[in-house]
Coordinates of C-alpha atoms and ligand atoms in Angstrom, one line a residue:
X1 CA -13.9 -3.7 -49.0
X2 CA -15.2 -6.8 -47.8
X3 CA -12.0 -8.5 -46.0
X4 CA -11.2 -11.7 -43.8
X5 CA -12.4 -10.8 -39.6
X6 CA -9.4 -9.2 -38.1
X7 CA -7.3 -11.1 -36.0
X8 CA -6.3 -10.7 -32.5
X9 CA -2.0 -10.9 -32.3
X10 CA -1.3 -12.7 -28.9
X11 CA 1.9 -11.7 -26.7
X12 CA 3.6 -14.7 -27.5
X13 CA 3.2 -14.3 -31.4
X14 CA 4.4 -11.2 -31.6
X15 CA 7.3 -11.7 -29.1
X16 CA 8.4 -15.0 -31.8
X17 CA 7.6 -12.6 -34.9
X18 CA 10.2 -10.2 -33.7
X19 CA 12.7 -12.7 -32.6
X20 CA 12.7 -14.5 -36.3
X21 CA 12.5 -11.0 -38.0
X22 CA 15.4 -10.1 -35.7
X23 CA 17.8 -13.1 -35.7
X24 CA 17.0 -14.9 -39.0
X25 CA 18.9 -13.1 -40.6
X26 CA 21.8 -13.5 -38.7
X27 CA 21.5 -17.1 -37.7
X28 CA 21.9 -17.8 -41.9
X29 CA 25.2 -15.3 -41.6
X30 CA 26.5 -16.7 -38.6
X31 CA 26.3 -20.4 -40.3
X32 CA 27.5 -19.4 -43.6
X33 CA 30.5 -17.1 -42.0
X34 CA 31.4 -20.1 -39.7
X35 CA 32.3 -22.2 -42.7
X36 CA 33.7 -19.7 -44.4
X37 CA 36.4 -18.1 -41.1
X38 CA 36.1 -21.5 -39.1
X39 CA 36.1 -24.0 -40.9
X40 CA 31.9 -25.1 -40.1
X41 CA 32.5 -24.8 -36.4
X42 CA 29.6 -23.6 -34.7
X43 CA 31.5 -22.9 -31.3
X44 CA 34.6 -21.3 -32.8
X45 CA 33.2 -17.7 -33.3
X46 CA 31.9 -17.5 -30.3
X47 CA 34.3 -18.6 -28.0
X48 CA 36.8 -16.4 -30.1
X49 CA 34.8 -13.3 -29.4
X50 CA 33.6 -14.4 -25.9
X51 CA 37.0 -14.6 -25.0
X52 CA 38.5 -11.4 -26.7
X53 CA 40.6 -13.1 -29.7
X54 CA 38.8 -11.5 -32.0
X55 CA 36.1 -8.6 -32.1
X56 CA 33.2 -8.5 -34.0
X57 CA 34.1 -5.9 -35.9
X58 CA 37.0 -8.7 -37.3
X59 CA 34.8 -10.9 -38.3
X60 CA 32.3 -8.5 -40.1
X61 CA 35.7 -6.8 -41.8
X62 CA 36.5 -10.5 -43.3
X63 CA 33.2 -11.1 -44.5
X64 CA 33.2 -10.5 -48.2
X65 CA 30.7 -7.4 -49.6
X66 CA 28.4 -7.3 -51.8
X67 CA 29.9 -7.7 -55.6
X68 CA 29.1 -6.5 -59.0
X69 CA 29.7 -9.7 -60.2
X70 CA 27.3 -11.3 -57.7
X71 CA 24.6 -8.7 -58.2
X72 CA 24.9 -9.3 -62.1
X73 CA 24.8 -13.4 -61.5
X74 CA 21.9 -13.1 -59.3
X75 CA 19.8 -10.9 -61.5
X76 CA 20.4 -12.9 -64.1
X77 CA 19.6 -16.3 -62.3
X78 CA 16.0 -15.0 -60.6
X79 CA 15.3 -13.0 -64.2
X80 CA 16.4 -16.2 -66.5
X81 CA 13.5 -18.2 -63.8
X82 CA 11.3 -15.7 -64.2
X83 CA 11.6 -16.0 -67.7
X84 CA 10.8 -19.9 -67.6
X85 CA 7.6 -19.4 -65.7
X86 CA 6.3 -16.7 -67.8
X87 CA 6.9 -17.5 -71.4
X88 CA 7.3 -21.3 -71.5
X89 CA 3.9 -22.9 -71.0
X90 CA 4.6 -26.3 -70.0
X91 CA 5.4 -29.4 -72.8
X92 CA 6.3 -32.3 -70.4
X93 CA 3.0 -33.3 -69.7
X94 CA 2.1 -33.9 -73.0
X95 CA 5.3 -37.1 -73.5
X96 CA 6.0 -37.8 -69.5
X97 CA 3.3 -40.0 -68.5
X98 CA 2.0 -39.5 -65.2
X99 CA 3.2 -36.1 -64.9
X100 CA 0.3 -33.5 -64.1
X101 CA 1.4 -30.1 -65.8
X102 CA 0.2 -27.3 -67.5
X103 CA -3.0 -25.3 -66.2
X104 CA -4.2 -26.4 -62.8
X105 CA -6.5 -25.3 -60.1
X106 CA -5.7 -24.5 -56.8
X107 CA -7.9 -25.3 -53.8
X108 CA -10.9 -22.8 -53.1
X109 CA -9.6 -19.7 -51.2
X110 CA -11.7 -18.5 -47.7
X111 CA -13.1 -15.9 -50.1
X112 CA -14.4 -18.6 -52.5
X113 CA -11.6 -18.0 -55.4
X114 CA -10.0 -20.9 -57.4
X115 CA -7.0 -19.6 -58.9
X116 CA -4.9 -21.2 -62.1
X117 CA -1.6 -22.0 -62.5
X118 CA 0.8 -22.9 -64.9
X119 CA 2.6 -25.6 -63.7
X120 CA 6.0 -26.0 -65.9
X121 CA 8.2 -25.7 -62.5
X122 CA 9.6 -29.6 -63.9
X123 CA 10.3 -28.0 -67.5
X124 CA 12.0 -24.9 -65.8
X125 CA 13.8 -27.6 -63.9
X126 CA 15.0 -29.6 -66.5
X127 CA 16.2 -26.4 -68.9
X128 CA 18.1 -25.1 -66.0
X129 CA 20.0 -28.4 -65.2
X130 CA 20.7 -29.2 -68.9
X131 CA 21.9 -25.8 -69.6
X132 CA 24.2 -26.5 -66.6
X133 CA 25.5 -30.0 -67.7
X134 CA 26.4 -27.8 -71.2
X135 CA 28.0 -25.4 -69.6
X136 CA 30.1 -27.7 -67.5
X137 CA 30.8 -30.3 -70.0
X138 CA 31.6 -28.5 -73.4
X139 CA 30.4 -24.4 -73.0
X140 CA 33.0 -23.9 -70.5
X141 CA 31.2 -20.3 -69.8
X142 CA 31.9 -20.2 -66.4
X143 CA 32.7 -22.6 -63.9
X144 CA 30.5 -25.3 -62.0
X145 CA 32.1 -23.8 -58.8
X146 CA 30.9 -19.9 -59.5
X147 CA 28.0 -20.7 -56.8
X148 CA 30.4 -21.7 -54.2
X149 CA 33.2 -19.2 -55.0
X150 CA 30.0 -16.1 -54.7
X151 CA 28.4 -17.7 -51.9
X152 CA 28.6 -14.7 -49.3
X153 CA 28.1 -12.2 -52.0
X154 CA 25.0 -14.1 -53.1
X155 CA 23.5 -14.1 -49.8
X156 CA 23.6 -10.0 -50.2
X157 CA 21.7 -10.3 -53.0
X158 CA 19.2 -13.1 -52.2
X159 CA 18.8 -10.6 -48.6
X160 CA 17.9 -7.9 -50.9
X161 CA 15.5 -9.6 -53.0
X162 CA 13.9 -11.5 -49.6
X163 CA 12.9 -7.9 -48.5
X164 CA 12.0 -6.1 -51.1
X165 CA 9.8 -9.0 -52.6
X166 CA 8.1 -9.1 -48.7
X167 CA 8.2 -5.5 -48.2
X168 CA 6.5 -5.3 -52.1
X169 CA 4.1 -7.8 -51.1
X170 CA 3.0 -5.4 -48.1
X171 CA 2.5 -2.6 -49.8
X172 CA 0.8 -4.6 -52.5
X173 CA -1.9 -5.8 -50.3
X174 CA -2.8 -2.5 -48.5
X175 CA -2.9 -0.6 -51.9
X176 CA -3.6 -3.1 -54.7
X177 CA -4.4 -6.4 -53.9
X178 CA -5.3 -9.6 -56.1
X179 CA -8.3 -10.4 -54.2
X180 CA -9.5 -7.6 -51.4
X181 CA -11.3 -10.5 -49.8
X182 CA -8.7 -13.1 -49.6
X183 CA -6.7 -10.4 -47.5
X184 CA -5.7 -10.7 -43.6
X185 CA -5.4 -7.7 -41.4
X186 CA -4.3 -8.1 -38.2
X187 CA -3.5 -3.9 -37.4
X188 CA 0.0 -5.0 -35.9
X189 CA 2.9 -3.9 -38.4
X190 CA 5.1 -6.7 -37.4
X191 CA 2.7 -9.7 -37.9
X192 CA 1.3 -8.3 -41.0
X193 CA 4.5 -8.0 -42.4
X194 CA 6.2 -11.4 -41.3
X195 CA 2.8 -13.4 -41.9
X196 CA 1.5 -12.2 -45.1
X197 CA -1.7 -9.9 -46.1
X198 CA -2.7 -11.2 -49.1
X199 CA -3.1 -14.5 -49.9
X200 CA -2.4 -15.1 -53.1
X201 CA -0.1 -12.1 -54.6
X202 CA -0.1 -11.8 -57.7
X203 CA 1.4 -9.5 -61.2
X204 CA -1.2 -10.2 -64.0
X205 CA -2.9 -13.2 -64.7
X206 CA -0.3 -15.7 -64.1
X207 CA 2.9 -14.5 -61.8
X208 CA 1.5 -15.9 -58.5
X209 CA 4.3 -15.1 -55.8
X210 CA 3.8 -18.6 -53.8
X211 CA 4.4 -20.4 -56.7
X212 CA 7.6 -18.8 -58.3
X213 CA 9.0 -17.9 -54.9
X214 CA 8.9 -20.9 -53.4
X215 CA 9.9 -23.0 -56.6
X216 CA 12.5 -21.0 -58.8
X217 CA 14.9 -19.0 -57.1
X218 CA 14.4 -21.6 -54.4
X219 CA 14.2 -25.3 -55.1
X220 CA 15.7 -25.7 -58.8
X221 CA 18.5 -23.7 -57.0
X222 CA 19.2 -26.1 -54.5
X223 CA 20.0 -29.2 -56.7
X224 CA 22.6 -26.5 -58.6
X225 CA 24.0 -25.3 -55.4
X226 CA 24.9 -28.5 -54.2
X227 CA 26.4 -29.5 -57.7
X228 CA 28.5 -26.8 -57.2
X229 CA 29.5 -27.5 -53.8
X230 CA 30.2 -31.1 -55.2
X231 CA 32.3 -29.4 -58.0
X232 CA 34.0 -27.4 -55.6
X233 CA 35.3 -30.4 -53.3
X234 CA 36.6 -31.8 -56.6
X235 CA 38.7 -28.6 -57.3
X236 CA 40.1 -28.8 -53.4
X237 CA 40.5 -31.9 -52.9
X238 CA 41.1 -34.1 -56.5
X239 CA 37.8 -36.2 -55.6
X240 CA 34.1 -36.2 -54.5
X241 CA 33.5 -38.2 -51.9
X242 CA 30.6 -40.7 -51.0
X243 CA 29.3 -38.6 -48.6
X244 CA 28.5 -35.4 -50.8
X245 CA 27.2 -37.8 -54.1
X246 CA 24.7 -39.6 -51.2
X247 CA 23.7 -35.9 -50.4
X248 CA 23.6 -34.4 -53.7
X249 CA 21.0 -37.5 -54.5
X250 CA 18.6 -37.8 -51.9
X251 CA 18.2 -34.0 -52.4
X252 CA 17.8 -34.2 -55.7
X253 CA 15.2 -36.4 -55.0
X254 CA 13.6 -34.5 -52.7
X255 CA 13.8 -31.6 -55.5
X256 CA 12.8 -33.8 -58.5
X257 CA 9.7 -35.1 -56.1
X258 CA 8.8 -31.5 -55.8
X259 CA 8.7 -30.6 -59.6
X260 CA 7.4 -33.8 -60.7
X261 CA 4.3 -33.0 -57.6
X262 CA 4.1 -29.4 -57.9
X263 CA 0.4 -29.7 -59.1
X264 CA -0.3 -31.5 -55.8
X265 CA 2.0 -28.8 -54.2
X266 CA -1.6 -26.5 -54.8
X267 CA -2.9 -28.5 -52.0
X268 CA -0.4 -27.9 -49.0
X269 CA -0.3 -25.5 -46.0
X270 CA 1.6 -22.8 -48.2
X271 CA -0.5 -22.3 -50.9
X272 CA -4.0 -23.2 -49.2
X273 CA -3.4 -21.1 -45.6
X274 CA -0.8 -19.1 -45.5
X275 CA -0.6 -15.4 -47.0
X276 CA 2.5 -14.3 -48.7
X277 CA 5.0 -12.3 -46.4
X278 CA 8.4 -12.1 -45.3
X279 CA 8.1 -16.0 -43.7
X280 CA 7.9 -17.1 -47.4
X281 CA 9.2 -14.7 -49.2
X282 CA 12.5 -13.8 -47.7
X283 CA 13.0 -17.4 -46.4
X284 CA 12.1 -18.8 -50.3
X285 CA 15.0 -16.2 -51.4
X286 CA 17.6 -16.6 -48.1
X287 CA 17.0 -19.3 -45.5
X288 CA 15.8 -21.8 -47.6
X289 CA 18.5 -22.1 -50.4
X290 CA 21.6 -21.1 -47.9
X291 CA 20.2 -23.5 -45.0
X292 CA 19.0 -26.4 -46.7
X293 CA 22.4 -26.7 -48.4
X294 CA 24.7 -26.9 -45.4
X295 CA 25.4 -30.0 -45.2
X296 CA 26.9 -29.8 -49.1
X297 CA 28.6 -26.7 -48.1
X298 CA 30.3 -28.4 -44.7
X299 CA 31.5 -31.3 -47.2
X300 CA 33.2 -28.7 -49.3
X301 CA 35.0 -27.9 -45.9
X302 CA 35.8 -31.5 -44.4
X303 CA 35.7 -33.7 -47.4
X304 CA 34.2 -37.1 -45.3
X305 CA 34.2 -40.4 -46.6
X306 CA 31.9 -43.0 -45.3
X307 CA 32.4 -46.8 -44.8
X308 CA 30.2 -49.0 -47.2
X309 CA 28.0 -49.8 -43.9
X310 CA 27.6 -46.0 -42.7
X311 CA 27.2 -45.2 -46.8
X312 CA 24.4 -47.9 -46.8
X313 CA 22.8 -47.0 -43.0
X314 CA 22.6 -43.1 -45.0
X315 CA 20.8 -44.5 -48.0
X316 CA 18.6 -46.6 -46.9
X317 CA 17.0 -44.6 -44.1
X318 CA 16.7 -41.4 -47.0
X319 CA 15.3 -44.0 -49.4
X320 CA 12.5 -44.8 -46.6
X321 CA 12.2 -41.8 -45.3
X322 CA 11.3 -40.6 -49.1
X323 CA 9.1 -43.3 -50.0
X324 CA 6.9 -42.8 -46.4
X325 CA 7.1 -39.0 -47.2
X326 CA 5.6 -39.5 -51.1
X327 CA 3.1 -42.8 -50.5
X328 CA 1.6 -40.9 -47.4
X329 CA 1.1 -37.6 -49.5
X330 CA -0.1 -39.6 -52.6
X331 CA -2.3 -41.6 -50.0
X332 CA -4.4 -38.3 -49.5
X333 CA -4.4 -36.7 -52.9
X334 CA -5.8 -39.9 -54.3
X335 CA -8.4 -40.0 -51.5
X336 CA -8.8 -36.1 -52.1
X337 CA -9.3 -36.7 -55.5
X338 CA -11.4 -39.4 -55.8
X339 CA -13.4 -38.2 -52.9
X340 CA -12.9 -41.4 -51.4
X341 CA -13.7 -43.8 -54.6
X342 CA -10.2 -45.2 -54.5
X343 CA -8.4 -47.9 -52.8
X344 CA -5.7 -47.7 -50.2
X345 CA -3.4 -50.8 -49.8
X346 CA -5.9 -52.7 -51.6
X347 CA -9.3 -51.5 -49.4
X348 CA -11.7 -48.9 -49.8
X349 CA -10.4 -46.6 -47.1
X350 CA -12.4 -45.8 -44.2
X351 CA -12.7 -42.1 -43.3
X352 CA -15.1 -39.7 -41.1
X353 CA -17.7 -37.6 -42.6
X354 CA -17.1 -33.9 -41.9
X355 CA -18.0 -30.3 -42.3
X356 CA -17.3 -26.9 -42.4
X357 CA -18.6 -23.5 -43.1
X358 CA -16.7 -20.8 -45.1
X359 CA -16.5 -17.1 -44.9
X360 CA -19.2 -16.4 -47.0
X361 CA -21.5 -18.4 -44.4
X362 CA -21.8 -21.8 -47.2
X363 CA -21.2 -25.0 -46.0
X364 CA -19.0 -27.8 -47.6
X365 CA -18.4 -31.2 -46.5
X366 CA -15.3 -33.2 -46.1
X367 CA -13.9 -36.2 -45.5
X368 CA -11.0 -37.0 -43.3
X369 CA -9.0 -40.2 -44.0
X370 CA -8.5 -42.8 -41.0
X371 CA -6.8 -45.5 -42.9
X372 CA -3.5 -46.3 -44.8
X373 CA -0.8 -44.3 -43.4
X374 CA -3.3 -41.6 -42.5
X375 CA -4.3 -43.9 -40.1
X376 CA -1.2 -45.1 -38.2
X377 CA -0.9 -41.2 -37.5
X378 CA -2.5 -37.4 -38.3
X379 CA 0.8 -36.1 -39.7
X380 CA 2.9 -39.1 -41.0
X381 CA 4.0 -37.6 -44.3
X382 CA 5.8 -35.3 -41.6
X383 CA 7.5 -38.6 -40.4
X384 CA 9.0 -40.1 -43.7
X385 CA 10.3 -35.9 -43.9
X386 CA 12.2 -36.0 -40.9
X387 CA 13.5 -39.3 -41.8
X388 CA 15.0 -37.7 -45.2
X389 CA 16.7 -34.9 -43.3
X390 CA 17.9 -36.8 -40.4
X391 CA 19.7 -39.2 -43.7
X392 CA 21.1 -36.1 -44.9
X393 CA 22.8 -34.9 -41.6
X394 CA 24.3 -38.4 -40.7
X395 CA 25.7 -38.6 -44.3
X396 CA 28.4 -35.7 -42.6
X397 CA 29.9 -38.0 -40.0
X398 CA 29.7 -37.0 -35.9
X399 CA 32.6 -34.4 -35.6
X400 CA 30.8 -31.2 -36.4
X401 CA 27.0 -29.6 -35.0
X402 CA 26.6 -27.9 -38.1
X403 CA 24.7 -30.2 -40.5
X404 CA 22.5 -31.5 -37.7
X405 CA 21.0 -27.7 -38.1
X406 CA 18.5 -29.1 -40.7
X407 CA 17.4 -31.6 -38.9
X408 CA 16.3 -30.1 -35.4
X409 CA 15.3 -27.0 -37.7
X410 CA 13.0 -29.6 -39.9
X411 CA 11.9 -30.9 -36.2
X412 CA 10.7 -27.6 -35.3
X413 CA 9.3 -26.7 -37.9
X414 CA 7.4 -29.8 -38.8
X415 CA 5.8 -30.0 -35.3
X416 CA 5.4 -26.6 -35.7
X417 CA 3.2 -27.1 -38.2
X418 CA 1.4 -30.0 -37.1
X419 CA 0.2 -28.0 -34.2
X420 CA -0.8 -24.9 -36.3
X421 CA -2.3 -27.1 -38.7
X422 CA -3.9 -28.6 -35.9
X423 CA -5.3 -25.8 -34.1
X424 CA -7.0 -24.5 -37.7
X425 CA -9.1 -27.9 -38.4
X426 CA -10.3 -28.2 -34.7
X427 CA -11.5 -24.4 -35.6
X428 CA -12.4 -25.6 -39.0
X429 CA -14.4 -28.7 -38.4
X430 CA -15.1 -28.4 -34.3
X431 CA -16.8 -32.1 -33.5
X432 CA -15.7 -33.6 -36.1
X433 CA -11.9 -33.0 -35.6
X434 CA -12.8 -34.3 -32.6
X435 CA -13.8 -37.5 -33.5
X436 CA -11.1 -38.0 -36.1
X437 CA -8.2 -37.2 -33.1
X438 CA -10.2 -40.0 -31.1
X439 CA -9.6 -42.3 -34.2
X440 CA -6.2 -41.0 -35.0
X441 CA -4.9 -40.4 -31.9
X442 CA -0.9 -40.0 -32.7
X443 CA 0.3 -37.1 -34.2
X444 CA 4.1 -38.2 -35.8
X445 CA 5.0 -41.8 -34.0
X446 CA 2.1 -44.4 -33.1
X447 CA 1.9 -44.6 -29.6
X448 CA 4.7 -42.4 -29.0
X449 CA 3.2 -38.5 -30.2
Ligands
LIG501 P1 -0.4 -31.9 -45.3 O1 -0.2 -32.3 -46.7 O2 -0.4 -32.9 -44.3 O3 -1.8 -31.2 -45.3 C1 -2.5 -30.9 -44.1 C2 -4.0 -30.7 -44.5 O4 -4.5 -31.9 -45.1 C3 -4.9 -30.4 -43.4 O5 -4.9 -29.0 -43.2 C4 -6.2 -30.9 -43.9 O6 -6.7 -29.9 -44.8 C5 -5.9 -32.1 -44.7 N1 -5.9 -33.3 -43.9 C6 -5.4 -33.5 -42.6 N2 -5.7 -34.8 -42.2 C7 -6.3 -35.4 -43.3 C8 -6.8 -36.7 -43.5 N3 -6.7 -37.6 -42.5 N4 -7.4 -37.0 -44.6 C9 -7.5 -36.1 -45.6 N5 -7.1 -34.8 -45.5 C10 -6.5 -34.5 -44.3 O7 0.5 -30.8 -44.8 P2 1.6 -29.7 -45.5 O8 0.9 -29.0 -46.6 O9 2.2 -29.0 -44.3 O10 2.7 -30.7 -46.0 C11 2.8 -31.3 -47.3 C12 4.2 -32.0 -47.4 O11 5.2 -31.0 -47.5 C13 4.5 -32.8 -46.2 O12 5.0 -34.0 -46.6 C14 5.6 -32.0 -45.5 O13 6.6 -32.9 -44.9 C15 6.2 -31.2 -46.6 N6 6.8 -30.0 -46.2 C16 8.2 -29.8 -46.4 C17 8.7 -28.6 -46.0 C18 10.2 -28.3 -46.2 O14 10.6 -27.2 -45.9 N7 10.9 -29.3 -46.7 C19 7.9 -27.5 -45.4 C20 6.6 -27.8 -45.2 C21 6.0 -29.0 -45.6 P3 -8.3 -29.6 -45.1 O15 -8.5 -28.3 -44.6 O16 -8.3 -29.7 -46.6 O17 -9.1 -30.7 -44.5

């Protein structure tokens, strides 16, 4: 089979490959256990055990199991999402104006592939939160707080589906892949697993992994599981507070921003670069839904209320950090789009000519914007991000480490990125990256990095 070259695995790859596979999992139970045995401290557990109080073995023996009752909610949940994807082809785009749905193309592959997609992640969206308002206002089926009250048992399940989706995924692209040549083989067990073989998994003509993984049991559940986090606070302690409605909506943004973009979502890092392992597939199923939703979980825990000013301060910087985040993406779709025959706070922007060669040994050309907010620095949709989740974090108050997790993990993992996107278009587009860095030379803050 004609394959992508085989890549070398450095030392140091490998050496953070095992670490994550190793302590990922147990960095999402030590977080989630803390709130539920120590009330969100970070420090508690550890001194406890450090200092003899309690054993391990205590804290594992308090942890709640695995339940039927979970195992039959989440089976239900991921098979109810599964069930949106599949059979619903998308309606909103025919009355939401604006609104790209229904059958799109993703980017061109290494191998030269454009794959469809249905994109109806807004409709599955929608149906999902309107079925919840019903329940919770006159259906009375269960209650808004049946995500909260399962939390640890749900994190069994989400672990098992995590792996066995990665470890499918593995065995999928050694034995029966989508596309042979759209596969990465790197010979070392531990990479291939973690990073992905194939790049674009998929069951039939329309289940793509990335897509459903990353979306469903993921995102649409994050708005739901801080609803119930919110419902939960109102069951403990006779209100919501400010803190967890300003959190609850400037994720729900965040979410909404996804669904209503997730035709432009075809163009990021996940879907264009990376191949489908257990980096996206357990952390779509585990450390994405259970980590992005401390801070709603530690206001179920200490129930803060801001002043007016702090309240404000929160909103505001969220509000900015969201609009930078959306008009710097937007900036680069257009241009992307229009190859350039748009106009960028009222100019024609100004870009550098690039190219490239694929593969297959053909070679494209490319443009690379230099103006707009593309201009002030190479990654400033990573920027406006980190503003959003540092707004999110402060919305908690100062007495407690725990929700400041998202934001130093959103550091990392943002600069993360920018360096491994980084490192792929200097090998992409050699010169030419070069000259842009000379134009562009900040990375996140002008004149700063
Ligand atoms: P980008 O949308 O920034 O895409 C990077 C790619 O854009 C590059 O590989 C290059 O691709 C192209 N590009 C780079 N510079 C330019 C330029 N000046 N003009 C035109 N094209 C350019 O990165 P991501 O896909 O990582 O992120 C998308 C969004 O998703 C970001 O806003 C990020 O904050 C967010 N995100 C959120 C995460 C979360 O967990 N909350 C996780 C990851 C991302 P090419 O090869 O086509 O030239």
């Amino acid at each position: 089979m004609n394959r992508l070259p085989r890549r070398e695995v450095d030392w140091f790859s490998l050496a953070s490959i095992l670490f994550l596979l190793t302590f990922a999992p147990l960095i999402v139970y030590y977080f989630i256990m803390s709130c539920a045995q120590y009330q969100c401290s970070l420090t508690a557990p550890l001194l406890d055990s450090l200092m003899g109080n309690k054993h391990l073995s205590d804290i594992w023996n308090r942890t709640p199991t695995l339940t039927y009752r979970a195992a039959g909610i989440y089976s239900l949940w991921v098979t109810f999402q599964v069930v949106l994807y599949m059979s619903f082809p998308d309606f909103c785009h025919k009355f939401l104006p604006g609104y790209v749905g229904g059958v799109q193309e993703g980017a061109v592959t290494p191998a030269g592939v454009v794959n469809k997609y249905q994109i109806n992640g807004l409709q599955a969206w929608i149906i999902t939160h309107v079925l919840w308002f019903a329940n919770a206002s006159f259906l009375h089926l269960f209650s808004p707080t049946i995500i909260f009250d399962n939390w640890i048992p749900l994190l069994w399940c989400a672990n098992i589906l995590g792996y066995a989706v990665s470890t499918f995924a593995m065995i999928k692209g050694y034995f029966f892949p989508t596309n042979a040549k759209d596969c990465k083989f790197t010979g070392n067990f531990f990479y291939d697993y973690m990073m992905g073989i194939e790049f674009n998994p998929r069951i039939g003509k329309w289940f793509d992994f990335k897509l459903f993984f990353n979306g469903r049991p993921g995102i649409v559940a994050w708005t739901l599981i801080n609803l119930s986090f919110a419902a939960k606070q109102q069951e403990l302690h006779g209100e919501v507070t400010n803190s967890m409605i300003l959190v609850n909506v400037l994720q729900g943004i965040y979410v909404l921003d996804f669904f209503w973009n997730e035709a432009w979502y075809l163009k990021t890092i996940d879907i264009c670069h990376d191949h489908f392992g257990w980096y996206l597939g357990w952390g779509d199923c585990v450390w994405l839904p259970y980590l992005y939703t401390l801070q709603g979980l530690y206001l179920v825990y200490h129930p803060v209320q801001l002043c007016t000013a702090h309240a404000l301060g929160v909103l505001v910087l969220g509000l900015l950090g969201y609009y930078i985040f959306r008009a710097t993406n937007h900036q680069k779709d257009l241009f992307r789009r229009t190859n350039g025959n748009c106009r960028i706070w009222g100019r024609r922007p100004e870009y550098i000519e690039c190219s490239y060669t694929s593969v297959d040994g053909t070679k494209y050309h490319s443009k690379l914007m230099t103006s707009g907010f593309w201009g002030w620095a190479r990654h400033f949709n990573y920027t406006g991000d980190l503003m959003g989740s540092l707004a999110y974090c402060l919305a908690c108050g100062f007495e407690h480490l725990l929700p400041y997790f998202y934001i130093t993990y959103m550091a990392i993992l943002l600069i993360h990125r920018c360096l491994r996107d980084e490192h792929r278009c200097s090998s992409k587009y050699g010169k030419d990256w070069e000259r842009y860095t000379a134009a562009v030379p900040y990375r996140l803050l002008p004149g700063v990095f």
